[in-house]
Short mmCIF file of C-alpha atoms and ligand atoms in Angstrom, two decimals:
data_model
loop_
_atom_site.label_atom_id
_atom_site.label_comp_id
_atom_site.label_asym_id
_atom_site.label_seq_id
_atom_site.Cartn_x
_atom_site.Cartn_y
_atom_site.Cartn_z
CA UNK M 1 -0.53 9.68 -23.72
CA UNK M 2 -2.20 6.84 -22.23
CA UNK M 3 -6.04 7.31 -22.22
CA UNK M 4 -7.88 4.23 -21.89
CA UNK M 5 -9.86 4.00 -18.76
CA UNK M 6 -8.34 1.46 -16.24
CA UNK M 7 -10.97 0.37 -13.64
CA UNK M 8 -8.58 0.59 -10.60
CA UNK M 9 -8.38 4.39 -11.12
CA UNK M 10 -12.07 4.58 -10.71
CA UNK M 11 -14.38 4.40 -7.79
CA UNK M 12 -16.84 1.48 -7.38
CA UNK M 13 -20.32 2.60 -7.62
CA UNK M 14 -21.13 0.88 -4.33
CA UNK M 15 -18.41 2.80 -2.69
CA UNK M 16 -19.42 6.28 -3.99
CA UNK M 17 -19.37 8.14 -0.54
CA UNK M 18 -16.98 9.30 1.92
CA UNK M 19 -19.02 7.55 4.56
CA UNK M 20 -18.82 4.27 2.88
CA UNK M 21 -15.16 4.31 1.80
CA UNK M 22 -14.54 5.09 5.74
CA UNK M 23 -15.75 1.47 6.21
CA UNK M 24 -16.44 -0.43 2.96
CA UNK M 25 -15.92 -3.73 4.47
CA UNK M 26 -19.64 -4.42 5.35
CA UNK M 27 -20.56 -3.29 1.76
CA UNK M 28 -17.71 -5.42 0.34
CA UNK M 29 -18.84 -8.63 2.41
CA UNK M 30 -22.48 -8.08 0.91
CA UNK M 31 -21.22 -8.09 -2.54
CA UNK M 32 -19.11 -11.21 -1.59
CA UNK M 33 -22.02 -13.09 -0.69
CA UNK M 34 -24.50 -11.85 -3.41
CA UNK M 35 -22.27 -12.02 -6.35
CA UNK M 36 -18.65 -13.41 -5.54
CA UNK M 37 -17.62 -12.56 -9.16
CA UNK M 38 -19.48 -9.81 -11.19
CA UNK M 39 -19.16 -7.61 -14.15
CA UNK M 40 -19.50 -3.80 -13.53
CA UNK M 41 -20.60 -2.16 -16.54
CA UNK M 42 -20.12 1.52 -15.30
CA UNK M 43 -16.27 0.63 -14.88
CA UNK M 44 -15.98 -1.77 -17.60
CA UNK M 45 -14.38 -4.59 -15.42
CA UNK M 46 -15.09 -7.59 -13.25
CA UNK M 47 -15.14 -7.62 -9.45
CA UNK M 48 -13.85 -10.66 -7.73
CA UNK M 49 -14.55 -10.78 -4.04
CA UNK M 50 -14.23 -14.49 -2.63
CA UNK M 51 -11.04 -15.24 -1.05
CA UNK M 52 -10.55 -18.73 -3.16
CA UNK M 53 -10.90 -16.62 -6.33
CA UNK M 54 -8.95 -13.61 -5.17
CA UNK M 55 -6.25 -16.06 -4.34
CA UNK M 56 -6.26 -18.04 -7.55
CA UNK M 57 -5.95 -14.84 -9.87
CA UNK M 58 -2.98 -13.70 -7.99
CA UNK M 59 -1.31 -17.20 -7.92
CA UNK M 60 -1.88 -17.71 -11.61
CA UNK M 61 0.10 -14.77 -13.56
CA UNK M 62 0.07 -16.61 -16.72
CA UNK M 63 -3.79 -16.27 -17.06
CA UNK M 64 -3.96 -13.07 -15.17
CA UNK M 65 -1.44 -10.52 -16.45
CA UNK M 66 -0.08 -7.49 -14.53
CA UNK M 67 0.64 -5.60 -17.76
CA UNK M 68 -1.73 -2.73 -17.64
CA UNK M 69 -2.01 0.98 -17.50
CA UNK M 70 1.36 1.95 -16.38
CA UNK M 71 0.08 4.99 -14.42
CA UNK M 72 3.16 4.78 -12.17
CA UNK M 73 5.59 4.09 -15.24
CA UNK M 74 7.21 0.92 -16.58
CA UNK M 75 8.02 -0.93 -13.25
CA UNK M 76 8.04 -4.40 -11.88
CA UNK M 77 4.31 -4.24 -10.61
CA UNK M 78 3.04 -3.71 -14.06
CA UNK M 79 5.48 -6.54 -15.94
CA UNK M 80 5.05 -10.19 -16.44
CA UNK M 81 7.63 -12.79 -16.61
CA UNK M 82 10.36 -13.23 -17.96
CA UNK M 83 11.10 -9.55 -17.43
CA UNK M 84 9.45 -9.31 -14.20
CA UNK M 85 11.57 -12.46 -12.94
CA UNK M 86 15.11 -10.94 -14.29
CA UNK M 87 14.17 -7.22 -12.61
CA UNK M 88 12.84 -8.87 -9.28
CA UNK M 89 16.08 -10.93 -9.01
CA UNK M 90 18.06 -7.95 -9.57
CA UNK M 91 16.59 -5.48 -6.88
CA UNK M 92 16.14 -8.61 -4.42
CA UNK M 93 20.07 -8.40 -4.25
CA UNK M 94 19.77 -4.86 -2.89
CA UNK M 95 16.60 -5.38 -1.07
CA UNK M 96 16.91 -8.17 1.27
CA UNK M 97 15.06 -8.92 4.76
CA UNK M 98 18.70 -8.75 6.47
CA UNK M 99 19.53 -5.41 4.89
CA UNK M 100 15.95 -4.09 6.04
CA UNK M 101 16.55 -5.53 9.47
CA UNK M 102 19.55 -3.34 9.83
CA UNK M 103 17.46 -0.07 9.66
CA UNK M 104 15.48 -0.79 12.80
CA UNK M 105 17.55 1.36 15.31
CA UNK M 106 17.31 4.24 12.55
CA UNK M 107 13.55 3.65 12.07
CA UNK M 108 13.43 3.72 15.95
CA UNK M 109 15.23 6.95 16.45
CA UNK M 110 12.99 8.70 13.41
CA UNK M 111 9.87 7.55 15.30
CA UNK M 112 11.15 8.99 18.54
CA UNK M 113 12.26 12.22 16.98
CA UNK M 114 8.72 12.62 15.23
CA UNK M 115 7.10 12.03 18.62
CA UNK M 116 9.49 14.30 20.65
CA UNK M 117 8.31 17.23 18.27
CA UNK M 118 4.57 16.80 19.42
CA UNK M 119 3.69 19.01 22.06
CA UNK M 120 0.64 19.12 24.35
CA UNK M 121 -1.88 16.33 24.58
CA UNK M 122 -3.24 15.92 20.84
CA UNK M 123 -1.75 15.27 17.51
CA UNK M 124 -2.83 14.36 14.00
CA UNK M 125 -1.49 10.79 13.51
CA UNK M 126 -1.49 11.04 9.82
CA UNK M 127 0.46 14.53 9.38
CA UNK M 128 2.62 14.08 12.57
CA UNK M 129 3.73 10.88 12.62
CA UNK M 130 2.53 8.21 10.18
CA UNK M 131 3.19 10.24 7.08
CA UNK M 132 6.64 11.51 7.71
CA UNK M 133 8.01 8.22 9.02
CA UNK M 134 7.96 6.07 5.90
CA UNK M 135 8.85 9.07 3.64
CA UNK M 136 11.91 9.86 5.65
CA UNK M 137 12.77 6.07 5.74
CA UNK M 138 12.43 5.67 2.21
CA UNK M 139 14.32 8.73 1.29
CA UNK M 140 17.08 7.86 3.56
CA UNK M 141 17.32 4.45 2.04
CA UNK M 142 17.62 5.73 -1.58
CA UNK M 143 20.18 8.17 -0.38
CA UNK M 144 17.88 11.55 -1.47
CA UNK M 145 18.97 14.74 0.24
CA UNK M 146 16.83 15.69 3.00
CA UNK M 147 15.61 18.97 1.88
CA UNK M 148 13.61 16.79 -0.97
CA UNK M 149 11.37 15.20 1.30
CA UNK M 150 8.59 17.42 0.81
CA UNK M 151 8.55 16.66 -3.02
CA UNK M 152 8.50 13.04 -2.17
CA UNK M 153 5.65 13.49 -0.36
CA UNK M 154 3.81 15.39 -3.00
CA UNK M 155 4.76 12.95 -5.96
CA UNK M 156 3.90 9.84 -3.99
CA UNK M 157 0.32 11.22 -3.31
CA UNK M 158 -0.17 12.21 -6.88
CA UNK M 159 0.80 8.57 -8.19
CA UNK M 160 -1.66 6.90 -5.99
CA UNK M 161 -4.65 9.42 -6.41
CA UNK M 162 -7.87 8.47 -8.21
CA UNK M 163 -9.98 10.38 -10.43
CA UNK M 164 -12.57 12.37 -8.76
CA UNK M 165 -15.43 11.00 -10.63
CA UNK M 166 -16.07 8.72 -13.86
CA UNK M 167 -16.38 11.63 -16.30
CA UNK M 168 -13.75 12.05 -19.07
CA UNK M 169 -12.67 15.32 -17.78
CA UNK M 170 -11.76 13.89 -14.05
CA UNK M 171 -9.91 11.16 -15.90
CA UNK M 172 -7.79 13.56 -18.26
CA UNK M 173 -7.19 15.87 -15.21
CA UNK M 174 -5.60 12.98 -12.81
CA UNK M 175 -3.56 11.24 -16.12
CA UNK M 176 -2.04 14.75 -16.87
CA UNK M 177 -1.36 15.12 -13.25
CA UNK M 178 0.24 11.83 -13.08
CA UNK M 179 2.34 12.26 -16.18
CA UNK M 180 3.66 15.52 -14.87
CA UNK M 181 4.69 14.01 -11.54
CA UNK M 182 6.29 11.00 -13.22
CA UNK M 183 8.33 13.73 -15.67
CA UNK M 184 9.54 15.39 -12.60
CA UNK M 185 10.45 12.31 -10.77
CA UNK M 186 12.18 10.97 -13.75
CA UNK M 187 14.44 13.96 -14.03
CA UNK M 188 14.87 13.93 -10.12
CA UNK M 189 16.18 10.36 -10.11
CA UNK M 190 18.38 10.90 -13.08
CA UNK M 191 20.28 13.47 -11.58
CA UNK M 192 20.74 11.64 -8.37
CA UNK M 193 21.80 8.41 -10.47
CA UNK M 194 24.31 10.41 -12.45
CA UNK M 195 25.80 11.76 -9.03
CA UNK M 196 25.95 8.27 -7.17
CA UNK M 197 27.57 6.45 -10.42
CA UNK M 198 30.42 9.04 -10.22
CA UNK M 199 30.73 8.57 -6.38
CA UNK M 200 29.16 5.59 -4.86
CA UNK M 201 27.54 5.97 -1.39
CA UNK M 202 26.55 3.52 1.19
CA UNK M 203 22.51 3.73 -0.10
CA UNK M 204 20.21 1.70 -1.97
CA UNK M 205 20.63 3.56 -5.34
CA UNK M 206 24.44 2.71 -5.18
CA UNK M 207 23.63 -0.80 -4.31
CA UNK M 208 21.23 -1.10 -7.24
CA UNK M 209 23.82 0.66 -9.66
CA UNK M 210 26.24 -2.38 -8.62
CA UNK M 211 23.90 -5.04 -8.77
CA UNK M 212 24.31 -7.53 -11.46
CA UNK M 213 23.12 -11.02 -12.43
CA UNK M 214 25.14 -12.98 -15.29
CA UNK M 215 26.86 -9.87 -16.06
CA UNK M 216 23.61 -8.03 -16.74
CA UNK M 217 22.95 -4.69 -14.95
CA UNK M 218 19.83 -2.82 -14.43
CA UNK M 219 19.18 -0.24 -17.30
CA UNK M 220 18.75 3.41 -16.41
CA UNK M 221 15.10 3.26 -17.35
CA UNK M 222 14.53 0.24 -15.05
CA UNK M 223 16.44 1.92 -12.19
CA UNK M 224 14.35 5.15 -12.34
CA UNK M 225 11.09 3.18 -12.56
CA UNK M 226 12.07 1.11 -9.64
CA UNK M 227 12.94 4.22 -7.43
CA UNK M 228 9.56 5.62 -8.29
CA UNK M 229 7.84 2.44 -7.59
CA UNK M 230 9.32 2.41 -4.18
CA UNK M 231 7.69 5.85 -3.35
CA UNK M 232 4.32 4.90 -4.94
CA UNK M 233 4.12 1.56 -3.47
CA UNK M 234 5.86 2.02 -0.21
CA UNK M 235 4.82 5.58 1.24
CA UNK M 236 1.03 5.83 1.54
CA UNK M 237 0.62 2.09 2.26
CA UNK M 238 2.85 2.34 5.04
CA UNK M 239 1.24 5.49 6.28
CA UNK M 240 -2.19 3.84 6.33
CA UNK M 241 -0.98 0.77 8.00
CA UNK M 242 0.26 2.80 10.99
CA UNK M 243 -2.88 5.01 11.01
CA UNK M 244 -5.23 2.12 10.76
CA UNK M 245 -3.36 0.56 13.81
CA UNK M 246 -3.84 3.68 15.62
CA UNK M 247 -7.64 3.52 14.47
CA UNK M 248 -8.03 0.03 16.06
CA UNK M 249 -6.73 0.81 19.34
CA UNK M 250 -9.24 3.98 19.65
CA UNK M 251 -12.01 1.90 18.36
CA UNK M 252 -11.23 -1.06 20.42
CA UNK M 253 -9.83 0.09 24.00
CA UNK M 254 -9.79 -3.44 25.02
CA UNK M 255 -7.09 -3.89 22.21
CA UNK M 256 -5.08 -1.36 23.57
CA UNK M 257 -5.10 -2.66 27.18
CA UNK M 258 -4.20 -6.01 26.26
CA UNK M 259 -1.26 -4.47 24.38
CA UNK M 260 -0.03 -2.65 27.19
CA UNK M 261 -0.19 -5.79 29.11
CA UNK M 262 1.52 -8.12 26.45
CA UNK M 263 3.74 -5.72 24.30
CA UNK M 264 5.16 -9.26 22.50
CA UNK M 265 1.87 -9.28 20.73
CA UNK M 266 2.44 -6.37 18.48
CA UNK M 267 3.74 -8.27 15.51
CA UNK M 268 0.65 -10.21 15.70
CA UNK M 269 -1.39 -6.96 16.12
CA UNK M 270 0.22 -5.70 12.74
CA UNK M 271 -0.72 -8.73 10.99
CA UNK M 272 -4.41 -8.61 12.18
CA UNK M 273 -4.51 -4.73 11.33
CA UNK M 274 -3.22 -5.70 7.86
CA UNK M 275 -6.29 -8.38 7.47
CA UNK M 276 -8.86 -6.25 8.83
CA UNK M 277 -8.10 -2.63 7.84
CA UNK M 278 -5.97 -3.58 4.66
CA UNK M 279 -4.07 -0.35 3.11
CA UNK M 280 -4.31 -2.03 -0.18
CA UNK M 281 -8.13 -3.24 -0.76
CA UNK M 282 -8.01 -3.95 -4.32
CA UNK M 283 -5.54 -5.05 -7.04
CA UNK M 284 -5.87 -4.86 -10.86
CA UNK M 285 -5.24 -7.67 -13.48
CA UNK M 286 -5.87 -8.54 -17.34
CA UNK M 287 -7.13 -11.68 -18.45
CA UNK M 288 -4.77 -13.17 -21.24
CA UNK M 289 -6.96 -15.84 -22.33
CA UNK M 290 -10.75 -16.89 -21.81
CA UNK M 291 -11.19 -18.37 -18.40
CA UNK M 292 -13.83 -19.37 -15.91
CA UNK M 293 -13.54 -17.53 -12.26
CA UNK M 294 -16.27 -18.95 -9.90
CA UNK M 295 -19.50 -19.24 -12.32
CA UNK M 296 -18.50 -16.49 -14.48
CA UNK M 297 -16.67 -16.75 -18.18
CA UNK M 298 -14.10 -13.94 -18.54
CA UNK M 299 -12.53 -13.07 -21.98
CA UNK M 300 -9.13 -12.35 -22.85
CA UNK M 301 -8.23 -8.82 -22.68
CA UNK M 302 -11.06 -8.01 -19.82
CA UNK M 303 -10.07 -6.15 -16.80
CA UNK M 304 -10.19 -8.00 -13.41
CA UNK M 305 -10.46 -6.05 -10.17
CA UNK M 306 -9.65 -8.66 -7.09
CA UNK M 307 -10.84 -7.28 -3.61
CA UNK M 308 -8.21 -8.00 -0.76
CA UNK M 309 -10.58 -6.22 1.27
CA UNK M 310 -13.42 -8.76 0.67
CA UNK M 311 -11.10 -11.73 0.56
CA UNK M 312 -9.78 -10.84 3.94
CA UNK M 313 -13.22 -10.81 5.59
CA UNK M 314 -14.21 -14.10 3.97
CA UNK M 315 -15.90 -16.37 6.59
CA UNK M 316 -14.89 -19.62 4.62
CA UNK M 317 -11.37 -18.67 5.34
CA UNK M 318 -11.38 -16.75 8.58
CA UNK M 319 -13.36 -17.61 11.71
CA UNK M 320 -15.28 -14.52 13.03
CA UNK M 321 -13.93 -12.33 10.17
CA UNK M 322 -15.57 -9.18 11.54
CA UNK M 323 -14.00 -9.62 14.98
CA UNK M 324 -10.41 -8.05 15.35
CA UNK M 325 -8.41 -11.06 16.73
CA UNK M 326 -4.97 -9.95 18.38
CA UNK M 327 -4.24 -13.56 18.49
CA UNK M 328 -5.36 -14.88 15.34
CA UNK M 329 -3.26 -17.82 13.94
CA UNK M 330 -2.55 -18.44 11.16
CA UNK M 331 -3.63 -15.08 9.55
CA UNK M 332 -3.31 -15.68 5.80
CA UNK M 333 -4.38 -12.45 4.61
CA UNK M 334 -3.78 -11.36 1.08
CA UNK M 335 -2.93 -7.78 1.95
CA UNK M 336 0.57 -7.75 0.44
CA UNK M 337 -0.71 -9.90 -2.45
CA UNK M 338 0.57 -13.39 -3.23
CA UNK M 339 2.62 -15.14 -5.62
CA UNK M 340 5.50 -13.42 -8.02
CA UNK M 341 4.31 -9.88 -7.17
CA UNK M 342 4.30 -10.53 -3.38
CA UNK M 343 5.13 -7.07 -2.00
CA UNK M 344 8.78 -6.53 -2.14
CA UNK M 345 8.50 -4.13 0.91
CA UNK M 346 6.60 -6.37 3.60
CA UNK M 347 9.47 -6.78 5.71
CA UNK M 348 9.95 -2.92 5.75
CA UNK M 349 6.54 -2.38 6.01
CA UNK M 350 6.04 -4.77 9.07
CA UNK M 351 9.09 -3.53 10.52
CA UNK M 352 8.04 0.21 10.56
CA UNK M 353 4.51 -0.90 11.66
CA UNK M 354 5.94 -2.69 14.72
CA UNK M 355 8.15 0.06 15.60
CA UNK M 356 5.74 2.92 15.05
CA UNK M 357 2.84 1.52 17.26
CA UNK M 358 5.50 0.42 19.79
CA UNK M 359 6.91 4.01 20.31
CA UNK M 360 3.19 5.29 20.52
CA UNK M 361 2.03 2.77 23.01
CA UNK M 362 5.31 3.24 25.16
CA UNK M 363 4.58 7.12 25.39
CA UNK M 364 0.97 7.45 25.32
CA UNK M 365 -2.16 6.22 27.30
CA UNK M 366 -5.78 6.63 26.82
CA UNK M 367 -5.41 7.39 23.11
CA UNK M 368 -8.87 8.79 21.93
CA UNK M 369 -10.05 10.07 18.36
CA UNK M 370 -11.21 13.80 18.43
CA UNK M 371 -14.74 13.57 17.23
CA UNK M 372 -15.04 17.35 16.38
CA UNK M 373 -14.09 16.92 12.84
CA UNK M 374 -15.09 14.56 10.23
CA UNK M 375 -12.50 11.91 8.97
CA UNK M 376 -11.69 12.28 5.23
CA UNK M 377 -11.04 8.87 3.71
CA UNK M 378 -8.39 8.78 0.94
CA UNK M 379 -9.76 9.48 -2.53
CA UNK M 380 -9.12 6.18 -4.04
CA UNK M 381 -10.76 2.91 -4.81
CA UNK M 382 -7.71 0.69 -4.15
CA UNK M 383 -6.22 2.37 -1.05
CA UNK M 384 -8.05 2.13 2.31
CA UNK M 385 -6.94 4.85 4.86
CA UNK M 386 -7.92 8.17 5.88
CA UNK M 387 -6.38 11.79 5.18
CA UNK M 388 -6.53 12.99 9.07
CA UNK M 389 -6.70 11.15 12.29
CA UNK M 390 -6.88 13.77 15.10
CA UNK M 391 -6.14 12.03 18.46
CA UNK M 392 -5.86 13.45 22.10
CA UNK M 393 -3.86 11.25 24.68
CA UNK M 394 -2.59 11.22 28.04
CA UNK M 395 1.49 10.92 28.51
C1 LIG W 1 1.68 -1.84 4.61
C2 LIG W 1 2.57 -1.34 3.65
C3 LIG W 1 2.15 -2.02 2.35
C4 LIG W 1 1.16 -2.69 1.73
C5 LIG W 1 -0.04 -3.10 2.11
C6 LIG W 1 1.75 -3.14 0.36
C7 LIG W 1 0.89 -3.88 -0.48
C8 LIG W 1 1.51 -4.65 -1.77
C9 LIG W 1 0.81 -5.34 -2.65
C10 LIG W 1 -0.74 -5.49 -2.24
C11 LIG W 1 1.57 -5.72 -3.60
C12 LIG W 1 1.37 -6.53 -4.79
C13 LIG W 1 0.34 -5.78 -6.01
C14 LIG W 1 0.22 -6.84 -7.11
O1 LIG W 1 -0.01 -7.94 -6.97
O2 LIG W 1 -0.13 -6.32 -8.22
C15 LIG W 1 2.76 -5.16 -3.43
C16 LIG W 1 3.96 -5.08 -4.43
C17 LIG W 1 4.91 -4.07 -4.14
N1 LIG W 1 5.34 -3.50 -3.15
FE1 LIG W 1 4.16 -3.24 -1.46
N2 LIG W 1 3.08 -2.81 0.06
C18 LIG W 1 3.34 -2.20 1.41
C19 LIG W 1 4.71 -1.56 1.55
C20 LIG W 1 5.58 -1.55 0.81
C21 LIG W 1 6.84 -0.84 0.72
C22 LIG W 1 7.36 -0.19 2.26
C23 LIG W 1 7.68 -0.67 -0.13
C24 LIG W 1 9.14 -0.64 -0.36
C25 LIG W 1 9.59 0.50 0.11
C26 LIG W 1 6.75 -1.80 -1.10
C27 LIG W 1 7.22 -2.21 -2.70
C28 LIG W 1 6.50 -2.98 -3.32
C29 LIG W 1 7.17 -3.17 -4.66
C30 LIG W 1 8.46 -3.03 -5.08
C31 LIG W 1 6.11 -4.32 -5.13
C32 LIG W 1 6.08 -4.68 -6.67
C33 LIG W 1 6.63 -5.82 -6.43
C34 LIG W 1 6.42 -6.80 -7.92
O3 LIG W 1 5.62 -6.46 -8.39
O4 LIG W 1 7.34 -7.82 -8.23
N3 LIG W 1 5.64 -1.99 -0.50
N4 LIG W 1 2.86 -4.17 -2.29
#
């Protein structure tokens, strides 16, 4: 069993309370200014905060490897070239922006159906809307039966959870939980793959079974790893993008009014939500050789955590980074990563985000946060979002 402590499974000491994790950006900005690259002994890793350094680490995939604690199994995210290139080219064949764009009418109708089920003048954005939407989209895309969606949600939650604290017991507990979910998922996808191999359908799993490059097909292991990755990488991130977008319109009502007047600004709104409240705030790498980052010397084998949540608020790259600017252009945020591992699901996430926010704004006015219950941040140091976002609205 994997028992090495990987820093991206542990909470950074500066973000050790719920309150801090509900809004970590000021803390991250202070860290960036005081020590743009620093070693944290409690987590045994380097933290990199400045835009230029974060960008460079993402870009230089030879010096900064992605092969690390495969907590979510053997998949693209944890591979280096040449295996990564080969696998990514294969899955790209089935996961094209065109194939994604064709999903728009279906995503729209799922969004409308979810909102139709809301009665009264209040709802919890997370559980009523932002969670089911991507889970339904991914399970339909993969071709998984409808009755399995609740399992999908449970599995994807476990795959992105962090340890409760830095103790060995907490780490052991989360590792065991993840291994359990991985085993269940592997068996689950194995059975679906067998069914589709016998009887192909019009779904992603059938397309992946067919995809080949130079006569090479995906192995069963890679196929299962990829399906699991889609759940782990695509669900909670998209839930958080939608919820973080609603959070902005409630925190800054002038943005809501502007969106109502100019709905064509929704795509640029989504980009700015991605920059300002990134669903993934930190990404891990391992140094493959001794190298310098900023003024620090990193040794081969060191763990490096790069902070997208700090880079996106770096004033050397963005004018007035703490201002939510609906018209920010260009907006070179790093929220989908950069380079060879750039998010494969970015077109899908952007499309879902756009349709979801448009559907909400079309229906509701005066969206307000209900302030009588505390917001609970997601217990992870690399995901930014809340578990609940109760709102009231006027239809
Ligand atoms: C707003 C939502 C999303 C965000 C913020 C996000 C963010 C990211 C980031 C930062 C990476 C790069 C990680 C690294 O460099 O180690 C990544 C990779 C990836 N994402 Fe996303 N993601 C989102 C949605 C999705 C969706 C909807 C899917 C698929 C259904 C998806 C599938 C993937 C895959 C397969 C990779 C691995 C690509 C590779 O290693 O070559 N993501 N994502």
